[in-house]
Every structure is written in C-alpha cells, then in structure tokens.
PDB file of C-alpha atoms in Angstrom:
ATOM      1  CA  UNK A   1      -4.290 -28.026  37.283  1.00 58.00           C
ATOM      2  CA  UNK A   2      -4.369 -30.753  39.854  1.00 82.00           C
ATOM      3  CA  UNK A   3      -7.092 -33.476  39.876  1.00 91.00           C
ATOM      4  CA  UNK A   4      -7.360 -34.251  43.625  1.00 94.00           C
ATOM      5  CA  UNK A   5     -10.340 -35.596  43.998  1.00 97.00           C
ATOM      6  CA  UNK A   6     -12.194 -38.417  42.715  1.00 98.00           C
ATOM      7  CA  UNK A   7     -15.223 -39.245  43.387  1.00 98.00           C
ATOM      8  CA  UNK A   8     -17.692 -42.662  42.980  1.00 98.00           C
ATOM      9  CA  UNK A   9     -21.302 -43.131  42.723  1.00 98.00           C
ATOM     10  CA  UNK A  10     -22.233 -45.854  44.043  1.00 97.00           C
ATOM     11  CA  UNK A  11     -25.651 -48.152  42.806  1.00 96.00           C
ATOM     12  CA  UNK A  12     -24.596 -49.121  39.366  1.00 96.00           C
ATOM     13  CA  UNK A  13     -21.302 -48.084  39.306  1.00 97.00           C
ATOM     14  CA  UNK A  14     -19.421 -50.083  41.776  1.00 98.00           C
ATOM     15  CA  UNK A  15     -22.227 -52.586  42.727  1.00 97.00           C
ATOM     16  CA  UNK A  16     -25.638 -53.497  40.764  1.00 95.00           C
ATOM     17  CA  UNK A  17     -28.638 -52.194  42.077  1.00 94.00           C
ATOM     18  CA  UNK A  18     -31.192 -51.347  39.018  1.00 92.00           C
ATOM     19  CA  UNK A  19     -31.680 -54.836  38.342  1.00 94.00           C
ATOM     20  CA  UNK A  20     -33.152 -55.792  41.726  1.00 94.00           C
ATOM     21  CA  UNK A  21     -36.071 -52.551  41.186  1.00 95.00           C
ATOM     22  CA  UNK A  22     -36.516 -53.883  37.722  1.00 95.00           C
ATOM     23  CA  UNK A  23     -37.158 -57.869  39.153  1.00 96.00           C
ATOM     24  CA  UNK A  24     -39.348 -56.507  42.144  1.00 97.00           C
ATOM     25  CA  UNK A  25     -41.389 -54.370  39.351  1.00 97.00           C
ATOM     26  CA  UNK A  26     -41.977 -57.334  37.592  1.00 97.00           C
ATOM     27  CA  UNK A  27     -43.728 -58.918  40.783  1.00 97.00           C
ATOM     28  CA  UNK A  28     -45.574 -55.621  41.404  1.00 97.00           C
ATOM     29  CA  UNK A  29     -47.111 -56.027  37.689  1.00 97.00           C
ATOM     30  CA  UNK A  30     -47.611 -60.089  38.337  1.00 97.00           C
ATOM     31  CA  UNK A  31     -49.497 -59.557  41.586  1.00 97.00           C
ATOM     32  CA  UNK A  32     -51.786 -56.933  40.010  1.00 97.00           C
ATOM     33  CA  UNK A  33     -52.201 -58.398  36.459  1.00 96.00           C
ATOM     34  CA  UNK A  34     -55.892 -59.080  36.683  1.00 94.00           C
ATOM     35  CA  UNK A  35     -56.139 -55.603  37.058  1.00 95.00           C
ATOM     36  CA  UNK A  36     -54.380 -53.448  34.581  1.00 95.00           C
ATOM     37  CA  UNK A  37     -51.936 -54.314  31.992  1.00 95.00           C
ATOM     38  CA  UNK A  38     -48.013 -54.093  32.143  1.00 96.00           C
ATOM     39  CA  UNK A  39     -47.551 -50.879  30.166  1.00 96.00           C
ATOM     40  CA  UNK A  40     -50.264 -49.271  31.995  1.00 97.00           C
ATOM     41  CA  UNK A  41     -49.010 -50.095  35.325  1.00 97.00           C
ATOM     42  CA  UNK A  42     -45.482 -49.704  34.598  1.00 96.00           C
ATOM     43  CA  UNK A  43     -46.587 -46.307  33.449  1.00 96.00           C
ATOM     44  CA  UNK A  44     -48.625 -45.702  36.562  1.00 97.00           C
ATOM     45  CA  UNK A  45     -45.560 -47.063  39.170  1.00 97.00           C
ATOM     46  CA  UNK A  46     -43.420 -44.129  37.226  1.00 96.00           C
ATOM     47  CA  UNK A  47     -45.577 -41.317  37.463  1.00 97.00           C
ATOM     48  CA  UNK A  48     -45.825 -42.014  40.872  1.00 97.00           C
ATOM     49  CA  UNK A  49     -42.443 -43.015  41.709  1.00 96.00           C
ATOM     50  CA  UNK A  50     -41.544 -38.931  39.795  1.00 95.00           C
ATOM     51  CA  UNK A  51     -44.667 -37.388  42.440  1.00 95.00           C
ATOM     52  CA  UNK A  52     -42.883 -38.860  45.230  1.00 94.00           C
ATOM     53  CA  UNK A  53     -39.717 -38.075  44.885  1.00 92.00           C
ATOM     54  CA  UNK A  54     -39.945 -35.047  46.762  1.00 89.00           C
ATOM     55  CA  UNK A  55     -41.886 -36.713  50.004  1.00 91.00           C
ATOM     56  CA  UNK A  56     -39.877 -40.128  50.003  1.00 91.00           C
ATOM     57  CA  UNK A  57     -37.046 -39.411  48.418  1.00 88.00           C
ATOM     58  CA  UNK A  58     -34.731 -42.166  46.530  1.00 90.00           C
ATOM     59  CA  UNK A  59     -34.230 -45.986  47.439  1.00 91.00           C
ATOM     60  CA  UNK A  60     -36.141 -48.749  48.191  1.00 94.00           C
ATOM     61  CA  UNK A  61     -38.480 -47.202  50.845  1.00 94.00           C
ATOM     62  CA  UNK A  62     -39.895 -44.829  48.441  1.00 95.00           C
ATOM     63  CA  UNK A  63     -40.026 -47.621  45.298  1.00 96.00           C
ATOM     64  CA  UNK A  64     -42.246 -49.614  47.742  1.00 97.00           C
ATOM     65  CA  UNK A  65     -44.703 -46.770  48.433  1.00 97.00           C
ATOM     66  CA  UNK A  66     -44.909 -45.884  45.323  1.00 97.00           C
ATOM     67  CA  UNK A  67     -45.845 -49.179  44.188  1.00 97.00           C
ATOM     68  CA  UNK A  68     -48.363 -49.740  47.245  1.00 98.00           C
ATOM     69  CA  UNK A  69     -49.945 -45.879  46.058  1.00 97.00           C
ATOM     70  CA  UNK A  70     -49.971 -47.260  42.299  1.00 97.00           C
ATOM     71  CA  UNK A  71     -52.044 -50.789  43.177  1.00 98.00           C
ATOM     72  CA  UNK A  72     -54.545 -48.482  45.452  1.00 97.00           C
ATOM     73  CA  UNK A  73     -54.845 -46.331  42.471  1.00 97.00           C
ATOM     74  CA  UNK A  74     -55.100 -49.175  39.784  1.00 97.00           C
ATOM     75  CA  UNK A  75     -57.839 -51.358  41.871  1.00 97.00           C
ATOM     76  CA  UNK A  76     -59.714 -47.593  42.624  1.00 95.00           C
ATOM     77  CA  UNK A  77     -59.277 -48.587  46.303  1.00 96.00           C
ATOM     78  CA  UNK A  78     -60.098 -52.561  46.311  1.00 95.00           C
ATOM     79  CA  UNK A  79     -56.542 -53.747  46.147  1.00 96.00           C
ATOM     80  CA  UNK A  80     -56.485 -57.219  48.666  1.00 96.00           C
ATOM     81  CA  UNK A  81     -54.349 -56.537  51.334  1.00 97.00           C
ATOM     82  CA  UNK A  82     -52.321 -59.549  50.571  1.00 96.00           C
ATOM     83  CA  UNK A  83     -51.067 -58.012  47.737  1.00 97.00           C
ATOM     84  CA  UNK A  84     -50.052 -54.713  49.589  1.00 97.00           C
ATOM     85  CA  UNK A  85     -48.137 -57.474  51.902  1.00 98.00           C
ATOM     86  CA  UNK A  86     -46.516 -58.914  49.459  1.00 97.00           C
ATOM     87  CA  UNK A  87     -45.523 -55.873  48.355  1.00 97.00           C
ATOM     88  CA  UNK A  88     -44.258 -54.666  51.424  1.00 97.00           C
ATOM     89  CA  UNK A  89     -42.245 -58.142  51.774  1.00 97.00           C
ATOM     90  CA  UNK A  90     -40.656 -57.826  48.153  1.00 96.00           C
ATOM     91  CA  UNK A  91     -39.332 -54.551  49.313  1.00 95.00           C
ATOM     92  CA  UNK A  92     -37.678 -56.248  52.664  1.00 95.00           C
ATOM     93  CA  UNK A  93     -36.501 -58.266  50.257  1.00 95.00           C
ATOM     94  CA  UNK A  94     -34.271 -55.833  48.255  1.00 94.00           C
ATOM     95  CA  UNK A  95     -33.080 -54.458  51.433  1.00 92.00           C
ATOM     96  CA  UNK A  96     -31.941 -58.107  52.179  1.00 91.00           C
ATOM     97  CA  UNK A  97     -30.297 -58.282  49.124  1.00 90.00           C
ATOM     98  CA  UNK A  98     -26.708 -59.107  48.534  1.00 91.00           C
ATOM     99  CA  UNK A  99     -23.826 -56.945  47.361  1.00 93.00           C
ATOM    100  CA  UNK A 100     -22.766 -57.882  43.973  1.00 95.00           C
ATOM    101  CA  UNK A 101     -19.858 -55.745  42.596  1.00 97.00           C
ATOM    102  CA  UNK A 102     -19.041 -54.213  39.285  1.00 97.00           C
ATOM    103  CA  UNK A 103     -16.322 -55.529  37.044  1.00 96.00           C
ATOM    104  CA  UNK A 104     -13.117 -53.401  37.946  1.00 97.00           C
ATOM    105  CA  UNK A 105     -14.947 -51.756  41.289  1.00 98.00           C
ATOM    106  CA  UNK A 106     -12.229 -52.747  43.550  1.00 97.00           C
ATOM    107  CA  UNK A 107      -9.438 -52.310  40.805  1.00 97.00           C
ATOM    108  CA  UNK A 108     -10.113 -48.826  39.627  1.00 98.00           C
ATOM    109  CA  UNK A 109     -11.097 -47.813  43.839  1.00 98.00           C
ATOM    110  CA  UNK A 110      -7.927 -49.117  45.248  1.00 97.00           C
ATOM    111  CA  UNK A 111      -5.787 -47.737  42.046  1.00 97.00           C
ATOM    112  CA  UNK A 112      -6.972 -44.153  42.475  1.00 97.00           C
ATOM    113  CA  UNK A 113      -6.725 -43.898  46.264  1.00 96.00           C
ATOM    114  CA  UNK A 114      -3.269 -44.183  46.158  1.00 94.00           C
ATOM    115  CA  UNK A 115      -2.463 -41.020  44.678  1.00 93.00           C
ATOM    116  CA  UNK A 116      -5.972 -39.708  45.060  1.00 96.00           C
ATOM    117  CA  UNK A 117      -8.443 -38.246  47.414  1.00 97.00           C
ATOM    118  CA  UNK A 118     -11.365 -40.696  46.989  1.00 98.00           C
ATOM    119  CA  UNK A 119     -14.996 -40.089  47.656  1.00 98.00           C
ATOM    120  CA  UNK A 120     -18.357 -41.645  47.922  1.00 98.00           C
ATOM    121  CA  UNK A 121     -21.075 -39.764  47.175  1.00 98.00           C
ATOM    122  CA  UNK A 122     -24.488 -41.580  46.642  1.00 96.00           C
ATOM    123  CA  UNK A 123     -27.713 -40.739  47.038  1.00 94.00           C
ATOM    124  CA  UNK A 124     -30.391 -42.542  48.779  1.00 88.00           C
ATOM    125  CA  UNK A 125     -31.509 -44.015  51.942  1.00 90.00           C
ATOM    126  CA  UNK A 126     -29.089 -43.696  55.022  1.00 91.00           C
ATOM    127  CA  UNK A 127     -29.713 -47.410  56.641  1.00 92.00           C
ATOM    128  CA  UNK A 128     -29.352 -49.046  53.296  1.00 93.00           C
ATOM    129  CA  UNK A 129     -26.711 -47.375  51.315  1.00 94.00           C
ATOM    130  CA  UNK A 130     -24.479 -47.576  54.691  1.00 95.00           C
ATOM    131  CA  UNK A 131     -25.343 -51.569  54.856  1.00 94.00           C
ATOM    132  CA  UNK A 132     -24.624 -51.867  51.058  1.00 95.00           C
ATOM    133  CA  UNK A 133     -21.049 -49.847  51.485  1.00 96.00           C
ATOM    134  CA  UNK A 134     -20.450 -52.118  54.636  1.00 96.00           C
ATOM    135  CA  UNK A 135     -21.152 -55.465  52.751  1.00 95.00           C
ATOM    136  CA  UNK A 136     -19.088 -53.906  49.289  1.00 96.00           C
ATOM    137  CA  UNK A 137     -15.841 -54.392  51.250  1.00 95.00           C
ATOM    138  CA  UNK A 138     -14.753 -50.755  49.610  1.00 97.00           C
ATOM    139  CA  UNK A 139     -15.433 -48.963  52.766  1.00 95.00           C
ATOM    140  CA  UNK A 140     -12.307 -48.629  53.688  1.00 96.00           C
ATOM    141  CA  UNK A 141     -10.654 -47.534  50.884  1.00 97.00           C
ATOM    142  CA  UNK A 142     -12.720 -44.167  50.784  1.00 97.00           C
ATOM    143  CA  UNK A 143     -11.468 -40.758  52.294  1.00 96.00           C
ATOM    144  CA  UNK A 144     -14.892 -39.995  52.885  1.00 97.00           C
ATOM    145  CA  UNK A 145     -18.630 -40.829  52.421  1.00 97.00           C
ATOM    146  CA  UNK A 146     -21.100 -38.697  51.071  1.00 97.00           C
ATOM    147  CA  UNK A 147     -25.069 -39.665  51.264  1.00 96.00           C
ATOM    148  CA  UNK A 148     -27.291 -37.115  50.068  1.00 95.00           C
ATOM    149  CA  UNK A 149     -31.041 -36.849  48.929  1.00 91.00           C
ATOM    150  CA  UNK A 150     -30.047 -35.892  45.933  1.00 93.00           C
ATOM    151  CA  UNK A 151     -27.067 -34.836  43.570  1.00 96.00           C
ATOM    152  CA  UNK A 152     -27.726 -31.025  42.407  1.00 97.00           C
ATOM    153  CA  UNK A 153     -24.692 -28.863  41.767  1.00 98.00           C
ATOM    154  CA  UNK A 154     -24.928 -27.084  44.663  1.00 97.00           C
ATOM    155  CA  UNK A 155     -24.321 -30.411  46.882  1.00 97.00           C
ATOM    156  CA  UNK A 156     -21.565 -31.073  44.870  1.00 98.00           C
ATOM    157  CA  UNK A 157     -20.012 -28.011  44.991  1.00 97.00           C
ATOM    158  CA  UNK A 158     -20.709 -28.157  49.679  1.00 97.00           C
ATOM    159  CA  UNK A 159     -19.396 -31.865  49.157  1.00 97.00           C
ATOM    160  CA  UNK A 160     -15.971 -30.693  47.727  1.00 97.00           C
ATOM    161  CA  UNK A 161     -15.552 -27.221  49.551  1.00 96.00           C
ATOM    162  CA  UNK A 162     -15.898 -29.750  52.646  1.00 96.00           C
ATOM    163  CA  UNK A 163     -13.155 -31.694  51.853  1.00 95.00           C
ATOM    164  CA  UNK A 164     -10.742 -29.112  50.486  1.00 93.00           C
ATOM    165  CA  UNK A 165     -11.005 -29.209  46.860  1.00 94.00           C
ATOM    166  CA  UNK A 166     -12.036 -26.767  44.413  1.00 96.00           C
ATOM    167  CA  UNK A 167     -14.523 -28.329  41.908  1.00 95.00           C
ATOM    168  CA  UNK A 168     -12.162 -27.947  38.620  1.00 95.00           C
ATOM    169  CA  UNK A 169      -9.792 -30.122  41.222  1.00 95.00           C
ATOM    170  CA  UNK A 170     -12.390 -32.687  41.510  1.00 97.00           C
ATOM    171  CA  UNK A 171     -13.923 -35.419  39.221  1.00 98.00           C
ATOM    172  CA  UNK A 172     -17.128 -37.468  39.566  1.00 98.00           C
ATOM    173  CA  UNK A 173     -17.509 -41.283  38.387  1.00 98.00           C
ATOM    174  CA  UNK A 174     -20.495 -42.664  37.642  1.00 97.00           C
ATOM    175  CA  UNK A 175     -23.852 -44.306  35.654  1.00 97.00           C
ATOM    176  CA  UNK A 176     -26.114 -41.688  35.261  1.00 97.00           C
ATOM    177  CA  UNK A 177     -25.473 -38.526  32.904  1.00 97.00           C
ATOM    178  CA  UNK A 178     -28.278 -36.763  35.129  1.00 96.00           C
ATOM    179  CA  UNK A 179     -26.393 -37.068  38.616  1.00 96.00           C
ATOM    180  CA  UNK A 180     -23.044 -38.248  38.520  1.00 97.00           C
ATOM    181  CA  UNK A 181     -21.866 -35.817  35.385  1.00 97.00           C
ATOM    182  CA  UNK A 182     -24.073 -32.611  34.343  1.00 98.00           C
ATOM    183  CA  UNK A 183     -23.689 -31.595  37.576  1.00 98.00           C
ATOM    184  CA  UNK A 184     -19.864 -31.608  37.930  1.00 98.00           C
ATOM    185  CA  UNK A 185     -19.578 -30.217  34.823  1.00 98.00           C
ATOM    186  CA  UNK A 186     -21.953 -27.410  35.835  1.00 97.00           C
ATOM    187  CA  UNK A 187     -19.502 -26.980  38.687  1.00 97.00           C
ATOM    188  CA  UNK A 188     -16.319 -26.578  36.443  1.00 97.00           C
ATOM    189  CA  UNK A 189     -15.504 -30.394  37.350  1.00 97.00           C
ATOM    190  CA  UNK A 190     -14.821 -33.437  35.657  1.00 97.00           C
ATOM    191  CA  UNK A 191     -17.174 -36.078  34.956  1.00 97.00           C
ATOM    192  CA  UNK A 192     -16.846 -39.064  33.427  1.00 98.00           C
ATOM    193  CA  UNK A 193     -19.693 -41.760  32.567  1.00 97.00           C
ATOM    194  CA  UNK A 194     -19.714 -45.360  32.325  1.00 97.00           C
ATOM    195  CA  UNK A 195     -22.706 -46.735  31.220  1.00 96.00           C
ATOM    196  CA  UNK A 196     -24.724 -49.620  32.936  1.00 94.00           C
ATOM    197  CA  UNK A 197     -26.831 -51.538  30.710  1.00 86.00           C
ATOM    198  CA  UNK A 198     -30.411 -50.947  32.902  1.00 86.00           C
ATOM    199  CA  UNK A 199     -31.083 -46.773  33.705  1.00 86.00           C
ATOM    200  CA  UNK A 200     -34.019 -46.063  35.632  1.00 86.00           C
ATOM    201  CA  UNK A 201     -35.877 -43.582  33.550  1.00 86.00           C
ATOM    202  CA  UNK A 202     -36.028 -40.689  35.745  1.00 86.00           C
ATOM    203  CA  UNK A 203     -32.220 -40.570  35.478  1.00 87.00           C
ATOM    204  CA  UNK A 204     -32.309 -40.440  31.988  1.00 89.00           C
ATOM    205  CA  UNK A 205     -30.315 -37.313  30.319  1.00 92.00           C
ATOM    206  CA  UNK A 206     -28.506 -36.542  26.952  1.00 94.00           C
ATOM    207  CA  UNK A 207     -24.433 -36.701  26.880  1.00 94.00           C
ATOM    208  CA  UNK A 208     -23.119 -33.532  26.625  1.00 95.00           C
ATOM    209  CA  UNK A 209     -20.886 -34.304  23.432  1.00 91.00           C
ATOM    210  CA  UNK A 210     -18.085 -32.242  23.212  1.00 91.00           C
ATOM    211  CA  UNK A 211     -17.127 -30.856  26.735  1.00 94.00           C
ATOM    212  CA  UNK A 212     -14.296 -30.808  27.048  1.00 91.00           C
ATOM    213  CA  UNK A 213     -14.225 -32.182  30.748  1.00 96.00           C
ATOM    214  CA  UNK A 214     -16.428 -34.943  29.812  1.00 97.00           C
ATOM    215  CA  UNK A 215     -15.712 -38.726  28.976  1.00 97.00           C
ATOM    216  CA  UNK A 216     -17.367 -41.717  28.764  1.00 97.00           C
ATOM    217  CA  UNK A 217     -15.508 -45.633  29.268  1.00 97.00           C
ATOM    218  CA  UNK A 218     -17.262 -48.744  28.938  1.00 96.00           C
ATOM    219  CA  UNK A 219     -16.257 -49.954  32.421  1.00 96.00           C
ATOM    220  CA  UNK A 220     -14.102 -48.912  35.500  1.00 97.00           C
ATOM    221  CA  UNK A 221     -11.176 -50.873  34.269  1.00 96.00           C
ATOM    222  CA  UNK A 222      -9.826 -47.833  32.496  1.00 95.00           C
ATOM    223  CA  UNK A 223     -10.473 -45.438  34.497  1.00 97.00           C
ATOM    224  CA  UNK A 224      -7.045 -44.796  36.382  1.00 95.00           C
ATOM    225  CA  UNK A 225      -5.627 -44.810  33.016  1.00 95.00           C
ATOM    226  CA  UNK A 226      -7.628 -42.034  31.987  1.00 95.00           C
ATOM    227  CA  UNK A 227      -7.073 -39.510  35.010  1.00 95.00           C
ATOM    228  CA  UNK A 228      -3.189 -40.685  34.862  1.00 92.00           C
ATOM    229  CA  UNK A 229      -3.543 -38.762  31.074  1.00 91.00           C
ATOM    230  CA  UNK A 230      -5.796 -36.127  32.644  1.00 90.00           C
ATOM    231  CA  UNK A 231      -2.945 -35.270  34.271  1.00 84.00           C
ATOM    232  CA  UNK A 232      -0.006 -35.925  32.192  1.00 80.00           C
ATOM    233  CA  UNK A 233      -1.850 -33.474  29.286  1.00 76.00           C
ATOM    234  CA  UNK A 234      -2.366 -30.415  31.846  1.00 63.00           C
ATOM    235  CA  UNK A 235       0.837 -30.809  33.200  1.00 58.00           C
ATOM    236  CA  UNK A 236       2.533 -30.064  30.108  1.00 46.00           C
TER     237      UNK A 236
END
C-alpha cells in the first residue's frame, strides 16, 4: 500500500469560513426581529437554505437567497426592501472578506507536498473559492484544484481516477464527517477529520468509530505525523 495522495478541504480546514455565515445570520435575524423570533427564523433560514441546495448550490450566493426567500416568507410578502438590501450588501460583504488561516494550514500543506501528491478539493462557488485559494497563499503548493458542487463518492472516486490514484492510494483531510470522510471511506480511502469548533448543520454526520481507515486529530499540526505512520505500519 502506497498513500499517494492527499487531499484538503478547504473552508474550515485550512482557512475559517463558518464563522462569517454564522455573524451575517445574526444580522439576517437583527434586521427582521420585529418580525419573528430567533429560533423561528433561524429555523426558517435552514429549511430553506436544505430546499435550495439543489437550485443554488453551496456558498455565499445561495446563503444570501436563502435568507432574502426566508424574510419574504417570514413578513408573508411585506418585507421593506431595505432590508432585502441590506441583505444583499451583508452577502458582498462575506465575499469581501479576508482570508484568515487555520493553525498548522501552511505547516501540514507544505510538509505533505514534499513527498505527496496534494489536492484541493472544495466545494462551492467557482469566483469565490478561487479568490479565497488566491488570497490563502497555499495555491501554489497544490498539485491540483478540485471545485465541485458537491462531495459524493462518485466525485471523489472521478477526482482521483483523474489524477492517477486509486482511492485506497488516496486520503481526504478535512472538517466535516459528511463530505470530507464518509465518502472516502465509501471509496476504500482514507479519511481523516479534524474538527472545527462551528459545523453548519446540514453537514452534520456521526463518526464512523472503528474503521479502520478513519482518524480524527484536533488540528493539522499532526497530520504529517500521522500519514508518515500510515505508512511506516503498511510497509511492514
């Protein structure tokens, strides 16, 4: 066994990105508080942030129409449209927003694509997760960059075959158990998980305990330490 291939999710994992939804949410509940509550329109935003996913896809763009479809919803239609603007504005906003990296990002990157094949593969919009990579300053440490519309084992298993690797070859790096790991494991791959402290909850999923080609760290700062015993253990 070989591990070839390693690839990186990117929002969460090597720069924040949940953080900014969660402090643009909080204006979308401020601007339409003398209409609905916070649970009820935080559980409004989410129901149609999960309808949408399959018209807008995921990212900003879609978060912000979404919320603009919510406050129509909540007001029954008499939403002011300087709300909708400011709406609209909070979401130019996020795509304004700077790059902040992850503790160990550029470490464990740089470490890994010495010996390594190393991938992007991120899901989103196009125009902003290309300006986000640009503005990371990891760009051009990666073999290659993946952006899809979404992360299904299939994908994964097109995204490897296209750069040579077989899937048990190939490990995937990232925050969310639903799209960086289940499907690599479904694949035969490896998948490890490191944990950011805010999940959106559509990416919520259980940890598969006990596969064997699944681990979790705290943080990217041990992560070339792991796939260094990855591949001491299968070599002997």
């Amino acid at each position: 066994m070989t591990l070839s291939t390693i690839g990186f999710d990117a929002d969460d994992t090597l720069w924040q990105n949940e953080a900014f939804f969660r402090l643009t949410q909080a204006q979308f509940v401020e601007l339409l508080a003398d209409y609905a509550g916070r649970d009820h329109l935080e559980e409004r935003l989410l129901a149609a942030e999960r309808r949408n996913l399959g018209h807008y896809g995921f990212g900003v763009k879609g978060f912000v129409l979404s919320m603009i479809e919510t406050a129509i919803e909540v007001t029954e239609g008499r939403v002011p449209a300087s709300v909708i603007s400011d709406l609209m504005a909070a979401g130019r906003e996020m795509l304004r927003h700077p790059i902040e990296l992850l503790p160990h990002a550029r470490e464990a990157v740089t470490a890994l694509a010495a010996e390594h094949r190393v991938l992007l593969i991120t899901k989103g919009d196009l125009l902003d997760q290309e300006r986000k990579l640009a503005q990371s300053g990891l760009g051009d440490l990666f073999h290659g960059v993946e952006i899809v519309s979404d992360k299904t084992p299939g994908v994964y298993r097109a995204i490897f075959a296209r750069h040579g690797t077989a899937p048990e070859q190939a490990m995937m790096v990232g925050n969310s158990l639903k799209s960086d790991v289940l499907p690599v494991l479904d694949v035969g791959g490896w998948g490890v998980h490191v944990p950011h402290g805010l999940t959106w909850a559509l990416e919520h999923a259980e940890p598969p305990n006990g596969h064997g080609r699944f681990h979790q760290l705290p943080d990217l700062g041990g992560l070339a330490d792991l796939v260094g015993q990855l591949q001491n253990t299968h070599k002997t």
